[in-house]
Coordinates of C-alpha atoms and ligand atoms in Angstrom, one line a residue:
X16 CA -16.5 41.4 79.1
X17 CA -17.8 41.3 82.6
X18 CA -15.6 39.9 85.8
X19 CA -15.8 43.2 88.1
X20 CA -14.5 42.2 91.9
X21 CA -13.4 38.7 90.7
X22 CA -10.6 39.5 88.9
X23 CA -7.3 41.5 90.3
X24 CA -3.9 42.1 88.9
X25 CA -1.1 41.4 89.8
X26 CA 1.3 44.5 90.3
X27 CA 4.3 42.6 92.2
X28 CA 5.9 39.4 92.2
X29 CA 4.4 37.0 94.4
X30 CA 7.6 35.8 95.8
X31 CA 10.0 38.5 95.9
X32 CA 7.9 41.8 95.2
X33 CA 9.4 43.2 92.3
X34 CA 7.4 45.1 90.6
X35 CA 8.6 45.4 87.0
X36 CA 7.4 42.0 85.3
X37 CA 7.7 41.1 82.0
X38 CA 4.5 39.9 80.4
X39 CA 5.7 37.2 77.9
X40 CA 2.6 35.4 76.5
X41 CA -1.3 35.9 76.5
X42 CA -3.4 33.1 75.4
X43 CA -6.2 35.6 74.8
X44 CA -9.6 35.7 77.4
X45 CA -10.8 32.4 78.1
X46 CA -13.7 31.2 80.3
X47 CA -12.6 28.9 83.3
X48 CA -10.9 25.8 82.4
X49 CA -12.8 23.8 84.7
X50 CA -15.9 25.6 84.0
X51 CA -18.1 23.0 82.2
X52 CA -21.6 23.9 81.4
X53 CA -24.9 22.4 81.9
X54 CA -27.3 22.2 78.7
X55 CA -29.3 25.0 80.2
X56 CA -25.9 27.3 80.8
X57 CA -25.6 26.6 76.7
X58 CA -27.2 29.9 75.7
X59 CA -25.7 32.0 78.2
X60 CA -22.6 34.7 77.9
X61 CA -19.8 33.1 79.1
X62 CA -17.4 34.8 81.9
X63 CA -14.2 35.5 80.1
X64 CA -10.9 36.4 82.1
X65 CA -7.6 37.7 80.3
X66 CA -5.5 34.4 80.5
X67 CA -1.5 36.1 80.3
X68 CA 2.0 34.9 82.3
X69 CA 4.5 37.1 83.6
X70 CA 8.7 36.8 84.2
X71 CA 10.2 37.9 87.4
X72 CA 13.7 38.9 86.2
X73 CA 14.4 39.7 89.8
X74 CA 14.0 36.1 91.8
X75 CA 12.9 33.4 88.1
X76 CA 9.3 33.4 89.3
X77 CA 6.6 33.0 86.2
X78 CA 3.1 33.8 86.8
X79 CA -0.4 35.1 85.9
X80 CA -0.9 38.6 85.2
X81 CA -4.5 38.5 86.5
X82 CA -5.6 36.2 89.8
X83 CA -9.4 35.3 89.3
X84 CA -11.0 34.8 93.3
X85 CA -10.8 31.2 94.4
X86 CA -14.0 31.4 95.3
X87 CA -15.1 31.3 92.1
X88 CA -12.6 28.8 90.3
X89 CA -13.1 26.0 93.5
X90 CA -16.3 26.3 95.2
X91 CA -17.5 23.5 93.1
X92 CA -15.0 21.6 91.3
X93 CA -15.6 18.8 88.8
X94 CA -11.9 17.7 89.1
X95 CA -11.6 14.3 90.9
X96 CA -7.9 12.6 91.5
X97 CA -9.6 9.0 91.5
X98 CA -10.9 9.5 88.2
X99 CA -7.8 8.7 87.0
X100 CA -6.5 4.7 87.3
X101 CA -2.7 6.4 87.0
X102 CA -2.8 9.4 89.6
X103 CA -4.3 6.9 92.1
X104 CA -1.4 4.9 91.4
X105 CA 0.9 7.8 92.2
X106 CA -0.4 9.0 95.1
X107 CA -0.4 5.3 96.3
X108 CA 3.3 5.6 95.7
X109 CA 3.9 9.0 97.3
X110 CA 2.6 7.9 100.7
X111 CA 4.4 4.8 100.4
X112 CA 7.7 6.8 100.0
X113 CA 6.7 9.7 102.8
X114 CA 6.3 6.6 104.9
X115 CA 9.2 4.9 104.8
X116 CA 11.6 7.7 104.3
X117 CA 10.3 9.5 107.4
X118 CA 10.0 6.1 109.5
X119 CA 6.2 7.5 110.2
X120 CA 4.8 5.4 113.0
X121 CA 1.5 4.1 113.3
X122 CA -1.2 7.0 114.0
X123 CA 1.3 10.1 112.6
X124 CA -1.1 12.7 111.5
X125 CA -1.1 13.8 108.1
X126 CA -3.0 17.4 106.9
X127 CA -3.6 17.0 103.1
X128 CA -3.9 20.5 102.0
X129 CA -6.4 20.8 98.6
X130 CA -7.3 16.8 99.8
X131 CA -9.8 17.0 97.1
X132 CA -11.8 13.6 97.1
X133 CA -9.2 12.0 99.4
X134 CA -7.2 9.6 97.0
X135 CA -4.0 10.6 98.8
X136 CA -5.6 10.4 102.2
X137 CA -6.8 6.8 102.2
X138 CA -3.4 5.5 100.8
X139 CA -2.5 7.0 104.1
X140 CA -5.1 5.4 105.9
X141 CA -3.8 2.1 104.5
X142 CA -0.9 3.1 106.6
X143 CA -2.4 3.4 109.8
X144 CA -2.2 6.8 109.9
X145 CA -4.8 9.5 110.6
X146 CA -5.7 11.8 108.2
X147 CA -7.6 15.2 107.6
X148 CA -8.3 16.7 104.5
X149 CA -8.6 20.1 103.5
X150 CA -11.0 20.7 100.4
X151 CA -12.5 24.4 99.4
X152 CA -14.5 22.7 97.1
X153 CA -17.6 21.5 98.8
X154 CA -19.2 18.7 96.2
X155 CA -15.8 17.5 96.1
X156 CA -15.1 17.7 100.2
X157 CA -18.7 15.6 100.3
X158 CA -17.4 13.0 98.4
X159 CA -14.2 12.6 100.7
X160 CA -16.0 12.4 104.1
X161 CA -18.7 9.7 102.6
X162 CA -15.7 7.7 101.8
X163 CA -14.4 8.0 105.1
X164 CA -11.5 10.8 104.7
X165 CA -12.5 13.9 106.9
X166 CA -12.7 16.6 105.3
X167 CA -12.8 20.0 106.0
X168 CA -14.9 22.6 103.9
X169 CA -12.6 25.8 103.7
X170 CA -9.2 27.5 102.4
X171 CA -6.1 26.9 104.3
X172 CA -4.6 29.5 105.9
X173 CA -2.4 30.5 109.2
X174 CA -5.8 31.8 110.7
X175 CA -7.3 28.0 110.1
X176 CA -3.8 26.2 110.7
X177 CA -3.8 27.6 114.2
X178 CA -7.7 26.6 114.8
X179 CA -6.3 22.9 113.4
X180 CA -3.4 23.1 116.3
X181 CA -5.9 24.0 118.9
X182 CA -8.2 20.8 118.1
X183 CA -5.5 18.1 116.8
X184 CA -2.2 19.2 118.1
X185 CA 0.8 19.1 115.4
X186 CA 0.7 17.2 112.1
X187 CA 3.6 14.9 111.6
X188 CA 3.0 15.0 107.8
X189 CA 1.7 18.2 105.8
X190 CA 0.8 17.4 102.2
X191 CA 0.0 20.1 99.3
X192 CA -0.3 18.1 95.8
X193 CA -1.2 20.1 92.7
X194 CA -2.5 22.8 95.1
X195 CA 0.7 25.3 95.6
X196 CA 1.0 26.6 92.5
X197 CA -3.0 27.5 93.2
X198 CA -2.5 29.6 96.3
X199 CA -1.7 33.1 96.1
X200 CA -0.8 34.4 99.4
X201 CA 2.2 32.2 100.0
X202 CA 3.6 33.7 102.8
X203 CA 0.6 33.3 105.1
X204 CA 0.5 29.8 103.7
X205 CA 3.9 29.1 105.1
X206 CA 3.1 30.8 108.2
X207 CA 0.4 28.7 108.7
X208 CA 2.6 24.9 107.6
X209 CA 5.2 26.3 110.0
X210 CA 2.5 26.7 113.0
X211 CA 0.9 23.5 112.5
X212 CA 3.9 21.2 111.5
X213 CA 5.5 19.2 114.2
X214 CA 9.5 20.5 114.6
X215 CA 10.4 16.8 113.4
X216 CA 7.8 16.9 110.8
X217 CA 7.8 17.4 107.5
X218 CA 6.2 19.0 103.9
X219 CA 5.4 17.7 100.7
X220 CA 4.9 19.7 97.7
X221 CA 4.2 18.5 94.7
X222 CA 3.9 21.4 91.6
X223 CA 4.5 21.1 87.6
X224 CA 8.2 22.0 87.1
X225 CA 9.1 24.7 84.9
X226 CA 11.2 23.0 83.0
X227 CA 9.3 20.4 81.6
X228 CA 6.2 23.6 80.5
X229 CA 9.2 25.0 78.6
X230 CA 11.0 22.4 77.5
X231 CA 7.7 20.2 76.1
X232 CA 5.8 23.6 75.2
X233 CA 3.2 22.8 78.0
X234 CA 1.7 25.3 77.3
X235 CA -2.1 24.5 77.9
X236 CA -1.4 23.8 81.5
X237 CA -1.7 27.6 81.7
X238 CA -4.8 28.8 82.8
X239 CA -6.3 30.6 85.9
X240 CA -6.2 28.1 88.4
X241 CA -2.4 28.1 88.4
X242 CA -1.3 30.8 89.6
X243 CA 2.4 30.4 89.7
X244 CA 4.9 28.2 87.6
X245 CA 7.7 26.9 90.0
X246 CA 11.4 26.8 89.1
X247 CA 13.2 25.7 92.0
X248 CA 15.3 29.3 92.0
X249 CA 12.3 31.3 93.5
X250 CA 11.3 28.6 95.6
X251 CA 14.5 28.6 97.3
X252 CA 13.9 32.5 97.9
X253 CA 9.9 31.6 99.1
X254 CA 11.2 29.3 102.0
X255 CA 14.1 31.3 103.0
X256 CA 11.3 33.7 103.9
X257 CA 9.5 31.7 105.7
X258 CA 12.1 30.2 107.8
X259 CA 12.0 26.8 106.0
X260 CA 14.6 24.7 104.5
X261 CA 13.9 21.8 101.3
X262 CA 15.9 19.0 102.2
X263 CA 15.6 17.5 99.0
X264 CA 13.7 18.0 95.4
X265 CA 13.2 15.6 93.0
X266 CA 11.7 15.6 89.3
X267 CA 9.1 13.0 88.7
X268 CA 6.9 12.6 85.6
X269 CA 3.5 12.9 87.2
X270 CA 0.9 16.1 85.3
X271 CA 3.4 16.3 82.9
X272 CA 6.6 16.8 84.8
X273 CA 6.7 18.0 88.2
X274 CA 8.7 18.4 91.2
X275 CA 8.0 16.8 94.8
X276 CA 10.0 18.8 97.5
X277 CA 10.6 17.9 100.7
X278 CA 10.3 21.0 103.0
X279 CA 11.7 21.2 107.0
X280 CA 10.9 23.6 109.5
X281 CA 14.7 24.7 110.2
X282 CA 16.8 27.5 108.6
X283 CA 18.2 27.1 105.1
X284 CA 21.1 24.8 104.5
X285 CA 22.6 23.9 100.8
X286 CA 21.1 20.4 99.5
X287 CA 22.3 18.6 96.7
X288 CA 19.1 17.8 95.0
X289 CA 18.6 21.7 95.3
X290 CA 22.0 22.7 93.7
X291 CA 22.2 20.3 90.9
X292 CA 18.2 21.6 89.7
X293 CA 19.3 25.6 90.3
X294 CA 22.3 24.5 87.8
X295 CA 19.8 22.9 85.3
X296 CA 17.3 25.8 85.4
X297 CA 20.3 27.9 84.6
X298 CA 21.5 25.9 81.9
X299 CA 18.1 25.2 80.5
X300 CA 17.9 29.6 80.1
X301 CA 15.3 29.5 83.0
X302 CA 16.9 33.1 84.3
X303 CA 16.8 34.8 81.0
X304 CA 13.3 36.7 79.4
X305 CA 14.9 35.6 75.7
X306 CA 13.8 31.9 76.7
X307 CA 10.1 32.7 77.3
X308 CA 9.9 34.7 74.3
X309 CA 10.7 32.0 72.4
X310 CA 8.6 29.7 74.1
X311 CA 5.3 32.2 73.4
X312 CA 6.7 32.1 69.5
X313 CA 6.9 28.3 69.2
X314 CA 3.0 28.2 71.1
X315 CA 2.2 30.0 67.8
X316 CA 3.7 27.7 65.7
X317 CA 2.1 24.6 67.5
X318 CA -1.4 26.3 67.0
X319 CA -1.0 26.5 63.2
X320 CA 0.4 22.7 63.0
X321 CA -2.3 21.2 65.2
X322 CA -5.2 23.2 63.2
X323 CA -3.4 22.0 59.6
X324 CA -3.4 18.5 60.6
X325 CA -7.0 18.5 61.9
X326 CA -8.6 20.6 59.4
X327 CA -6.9 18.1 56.4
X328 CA -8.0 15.3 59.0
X329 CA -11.4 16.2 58.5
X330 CA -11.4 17.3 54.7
X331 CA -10.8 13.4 54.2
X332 CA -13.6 12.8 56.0
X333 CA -12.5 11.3 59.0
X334 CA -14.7 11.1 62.5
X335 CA -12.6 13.0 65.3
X336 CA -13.2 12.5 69.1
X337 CA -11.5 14.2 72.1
X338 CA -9.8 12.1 74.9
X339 CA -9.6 13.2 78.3
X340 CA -12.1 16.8 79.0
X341 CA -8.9 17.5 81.2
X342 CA -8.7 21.2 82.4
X343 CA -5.4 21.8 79.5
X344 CA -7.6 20.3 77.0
X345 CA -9.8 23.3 77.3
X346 CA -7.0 25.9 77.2
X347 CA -6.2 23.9 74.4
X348 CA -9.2 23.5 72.7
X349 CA -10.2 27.7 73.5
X350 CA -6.7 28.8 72.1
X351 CA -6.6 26.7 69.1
X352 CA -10.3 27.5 68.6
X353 CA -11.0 23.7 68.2
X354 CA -14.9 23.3 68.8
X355 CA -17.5 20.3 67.4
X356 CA -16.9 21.6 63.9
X357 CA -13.6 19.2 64.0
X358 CA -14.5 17.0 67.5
X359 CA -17.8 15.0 68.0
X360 CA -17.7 14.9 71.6
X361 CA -14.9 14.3 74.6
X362 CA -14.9 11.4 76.7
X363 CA -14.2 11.5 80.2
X364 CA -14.6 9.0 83.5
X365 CA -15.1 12.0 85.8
X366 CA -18.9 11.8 86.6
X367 CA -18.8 15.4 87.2
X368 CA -17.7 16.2 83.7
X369 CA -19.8 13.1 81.9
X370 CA -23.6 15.3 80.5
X371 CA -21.8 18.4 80.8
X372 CA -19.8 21.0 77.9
X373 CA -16.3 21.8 78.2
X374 CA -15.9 25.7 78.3
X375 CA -16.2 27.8 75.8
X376 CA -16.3 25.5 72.9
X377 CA -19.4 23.7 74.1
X378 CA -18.2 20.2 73.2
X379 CA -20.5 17.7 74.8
X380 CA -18.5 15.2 77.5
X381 CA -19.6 11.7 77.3
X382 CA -18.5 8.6 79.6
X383 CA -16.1 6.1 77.6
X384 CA -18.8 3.8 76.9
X385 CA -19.4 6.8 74.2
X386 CA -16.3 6.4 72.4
X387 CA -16.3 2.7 72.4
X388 CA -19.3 2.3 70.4
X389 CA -18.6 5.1 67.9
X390 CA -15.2 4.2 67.7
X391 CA -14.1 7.2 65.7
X392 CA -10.9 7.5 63.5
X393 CA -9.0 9.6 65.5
X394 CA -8.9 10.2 69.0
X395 CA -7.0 13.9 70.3
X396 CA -5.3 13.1 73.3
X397 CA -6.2 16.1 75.5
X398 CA -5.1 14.3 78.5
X399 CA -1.7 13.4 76.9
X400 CA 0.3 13.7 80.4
X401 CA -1.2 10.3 80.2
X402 CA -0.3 8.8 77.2
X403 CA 1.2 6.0 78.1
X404 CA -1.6 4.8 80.2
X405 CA -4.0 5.5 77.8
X406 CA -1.8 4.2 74.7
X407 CA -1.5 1.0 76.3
X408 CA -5.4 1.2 77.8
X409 CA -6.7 1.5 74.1
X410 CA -4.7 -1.1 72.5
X411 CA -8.0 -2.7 71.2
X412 CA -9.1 0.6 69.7
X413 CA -6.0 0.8 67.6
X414 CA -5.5 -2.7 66.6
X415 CA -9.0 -1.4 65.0
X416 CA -7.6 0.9 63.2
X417 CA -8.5 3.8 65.8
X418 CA -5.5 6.8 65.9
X419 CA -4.3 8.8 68.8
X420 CA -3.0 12.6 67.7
X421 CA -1.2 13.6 70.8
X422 CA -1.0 17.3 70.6
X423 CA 2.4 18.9 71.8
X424 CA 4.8 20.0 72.0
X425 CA 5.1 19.2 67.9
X426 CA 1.4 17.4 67.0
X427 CA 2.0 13.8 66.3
X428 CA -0.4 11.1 65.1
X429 CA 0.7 7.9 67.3
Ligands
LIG522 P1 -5.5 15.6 84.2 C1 -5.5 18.7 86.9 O1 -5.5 19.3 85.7 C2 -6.2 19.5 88.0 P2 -6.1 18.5 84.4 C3 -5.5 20.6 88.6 N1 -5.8 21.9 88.1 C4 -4.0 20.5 88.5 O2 -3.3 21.3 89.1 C5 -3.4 19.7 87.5 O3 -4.1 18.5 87.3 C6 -1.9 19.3 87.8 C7 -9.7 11.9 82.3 N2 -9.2 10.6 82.0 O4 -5.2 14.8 85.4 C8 -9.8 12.2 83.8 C9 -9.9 9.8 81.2 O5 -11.0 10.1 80.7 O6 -4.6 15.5 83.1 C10 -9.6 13.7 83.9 O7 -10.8 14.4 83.7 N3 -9.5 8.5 80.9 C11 -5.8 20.6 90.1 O8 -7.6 18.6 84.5 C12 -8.7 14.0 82.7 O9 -8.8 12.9 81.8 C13 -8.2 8.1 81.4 O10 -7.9 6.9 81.0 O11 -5.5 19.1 83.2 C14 -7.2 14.1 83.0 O12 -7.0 15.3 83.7 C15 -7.5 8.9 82.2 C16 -6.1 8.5 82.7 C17 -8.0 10.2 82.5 O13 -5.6 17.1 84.7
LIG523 ZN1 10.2 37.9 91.9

């Protein structure tokens, strides 16, 4: 195993610095999840990275043992938001929300933090607003700013939030979707939303909730670039730090359950959204190490179910495709050790994925076209935070007879 400098662990609780953390599951060492591999990479050794998550008994906080350098996970990214029909429908939805809640006027400017290829942004745009983006990953950053988003090519931090101040002025609106939980100096993150946030403005997180990883053994949406795994309990802790308040949190279903809070620059004051979610967590065992331990256990159990079903699957013969080359789909697929002994191929509308091999098992990524022609028998629903949209997308292929096997938390042939 080789990863020298680009690895570090983590000796301290990001939010709250304790140091005794309770290691609760390791899903072994796994090459990048969004690591897919040209024909010519094929042949090469793979960069494993120990892939384990950690309890903070002290402040609820769950998160990576190891951090892997940014650098290295985002500098080019195949992950595109508009590859996804649904997620563009979301986003739609959570600017239309931000802008009416918030009475935005015309030309309010909103900072999307992570922008990636500017989906969020241009629903924005359709606002009248003005928008800048802020994308590390450069192939991804090129693709917003040909589309008419700008985009800026870097990390954000308080070093670039004040350099944003100095050329723009306040932003009205800061946005960080699917990118917090990525971060892992939070404090000068905050620092830096707190600089260049208007006092009457406001910031939107969006994250994956804790509760809905535990409680739907989401487990594959561990992996390196996700850093943290937010209960609201440590959150509340986080933005006391940093002199913030959330006004309000809600659940919504988007990447398989998340959270969208709704952060002010003032000091902390109690919110009902906020107590009712710290009673849940509490209810739901969120504060107690027993309820992780169980949730490592029943990953076990999902691994041997999955692998039974597919392995009889194929002794019967039947043809076996994967749906969605999402990032989870390859913790999946590594963990379960799932290669093209049992799928054909994965199809995927990302461009960046389609000619490519998902990570470590090497399982060529085709477009759909692919999987409309073979039609196989059964289609493994690696993307199943969409189901739904899918389900209802295929209908044609299974009125043909064509199967979805959607894989947790129990694995289920729809
Ligand atoms: P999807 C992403 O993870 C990226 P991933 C990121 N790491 C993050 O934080 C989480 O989201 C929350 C394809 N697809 O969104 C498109 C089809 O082929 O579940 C995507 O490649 N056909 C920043 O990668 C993949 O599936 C379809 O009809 O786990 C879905 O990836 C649809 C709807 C999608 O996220
Ligand atoms: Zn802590």
């Amino acid at each position: 195993m080789k990863y020298g400098d680009s690895i570090v662990r983590i000796f301290a609780c990001r939010v709250c610095g304790e140091r005794a953390l309770h290691k609760f599951l390791s899903l072994g060492s796994m090459p990048l999840a969004n690591c897919f591999l040209r024909e010519e990479q094929l042949g090469i050794d793979e960069t494993r990275y120990p892939l384990a998550v950690c309890f903070c008994s002290a402040c609820g906080m769950v998160q990576l043992e190891h951090v892997v350098a940014p650098e290295i996970m985002f500098k080019e990214y195949p992950y595109l938001t508009g590859a996804s029909e649904p997620a563009k429908l979301h986003f739609t939805q959570l600017a239309e929300e931000v802008s009416k809640k918030f009475n935005l006027s015309p030309e309010s400017l909103v900072i999307d933090i992570g922008s990636n290829d500017g989906t969020l942004l241009q629903a924005f745009q359709r606002l009248n607003m003005r928008s800048l983006g802020v994308e590390l990953a450069s192939n991804v950053a090129e693709l917003a700013n040909s589309r008419g988003v700008e985009t800026v090519t870097t990390f954000f931090t308080n070093k670039l939030a004040r350099e944003l101040f100095a050329e723009g002025g306040p932003a009205k609106v800061i946005t960080a979707t699917n990118v917090f939980a990525h971060m892992h100096d939070l404090s000068d993150v905050l620092r830096g939303v707190n600089y260049l946030l208007a006092d009457d403005g406001i910031f939107v997180i969006e994250v994956p909730y804790l509760v809905d990883m535990i409680e739907k053994l989401e487990f594959d949406t561990i992996y390196h670039e996700h850093l943290s795994y937010f209960a609201v309990r440590p959150l509340v802790t986080l933005f006391a730090r940093s002199k913030m308040n959330i006004i309000e949190v809600n659940r919504i279903s988007h990447a398989g359950g998340s959270i969208r809070i709704y952060v002010e620059k003032s000091a902390q004051r109690s919110s009902p959204s906020v107590t009712a979610l710290l009673q849940l967590e509490a209810e739901k065992g969120l504060n107690s190490i027993e309820t992780y331990y169980r949730f490592a256990q029943e990953v076990g159990h999902t691994r041997e179910t999955l692998l039974s079903l597919l392995h009889s699957l194929k002794a019967k013969g039947a043809s076996i495709a994967g749906y969605g080359a999402a990032a989870k789909g390859n913790v999946l697929l590594n963990y379960c050790g799932i290669g093209t002994e049992i799928l054909d191929y994965i199809i995927d509308t990302t461009p960046f994925k389609q000619g490519r091999y998902s990570p470590g098992m090497h399982i060529p990524v085709f477009p759909e076209s692919h999987f409309y022609k073979s039609s196989p028998n059964y289609a493994l629903l690696l993307a199943w935070n969409y189901t739904d949209a899918i389900l209802a997308k295929e209908k044609r292929y299974r009125q043909a007879g064509g199967k979805f096997i959607v894989p947790i938390p129990k694995p289920q042939i729809m």
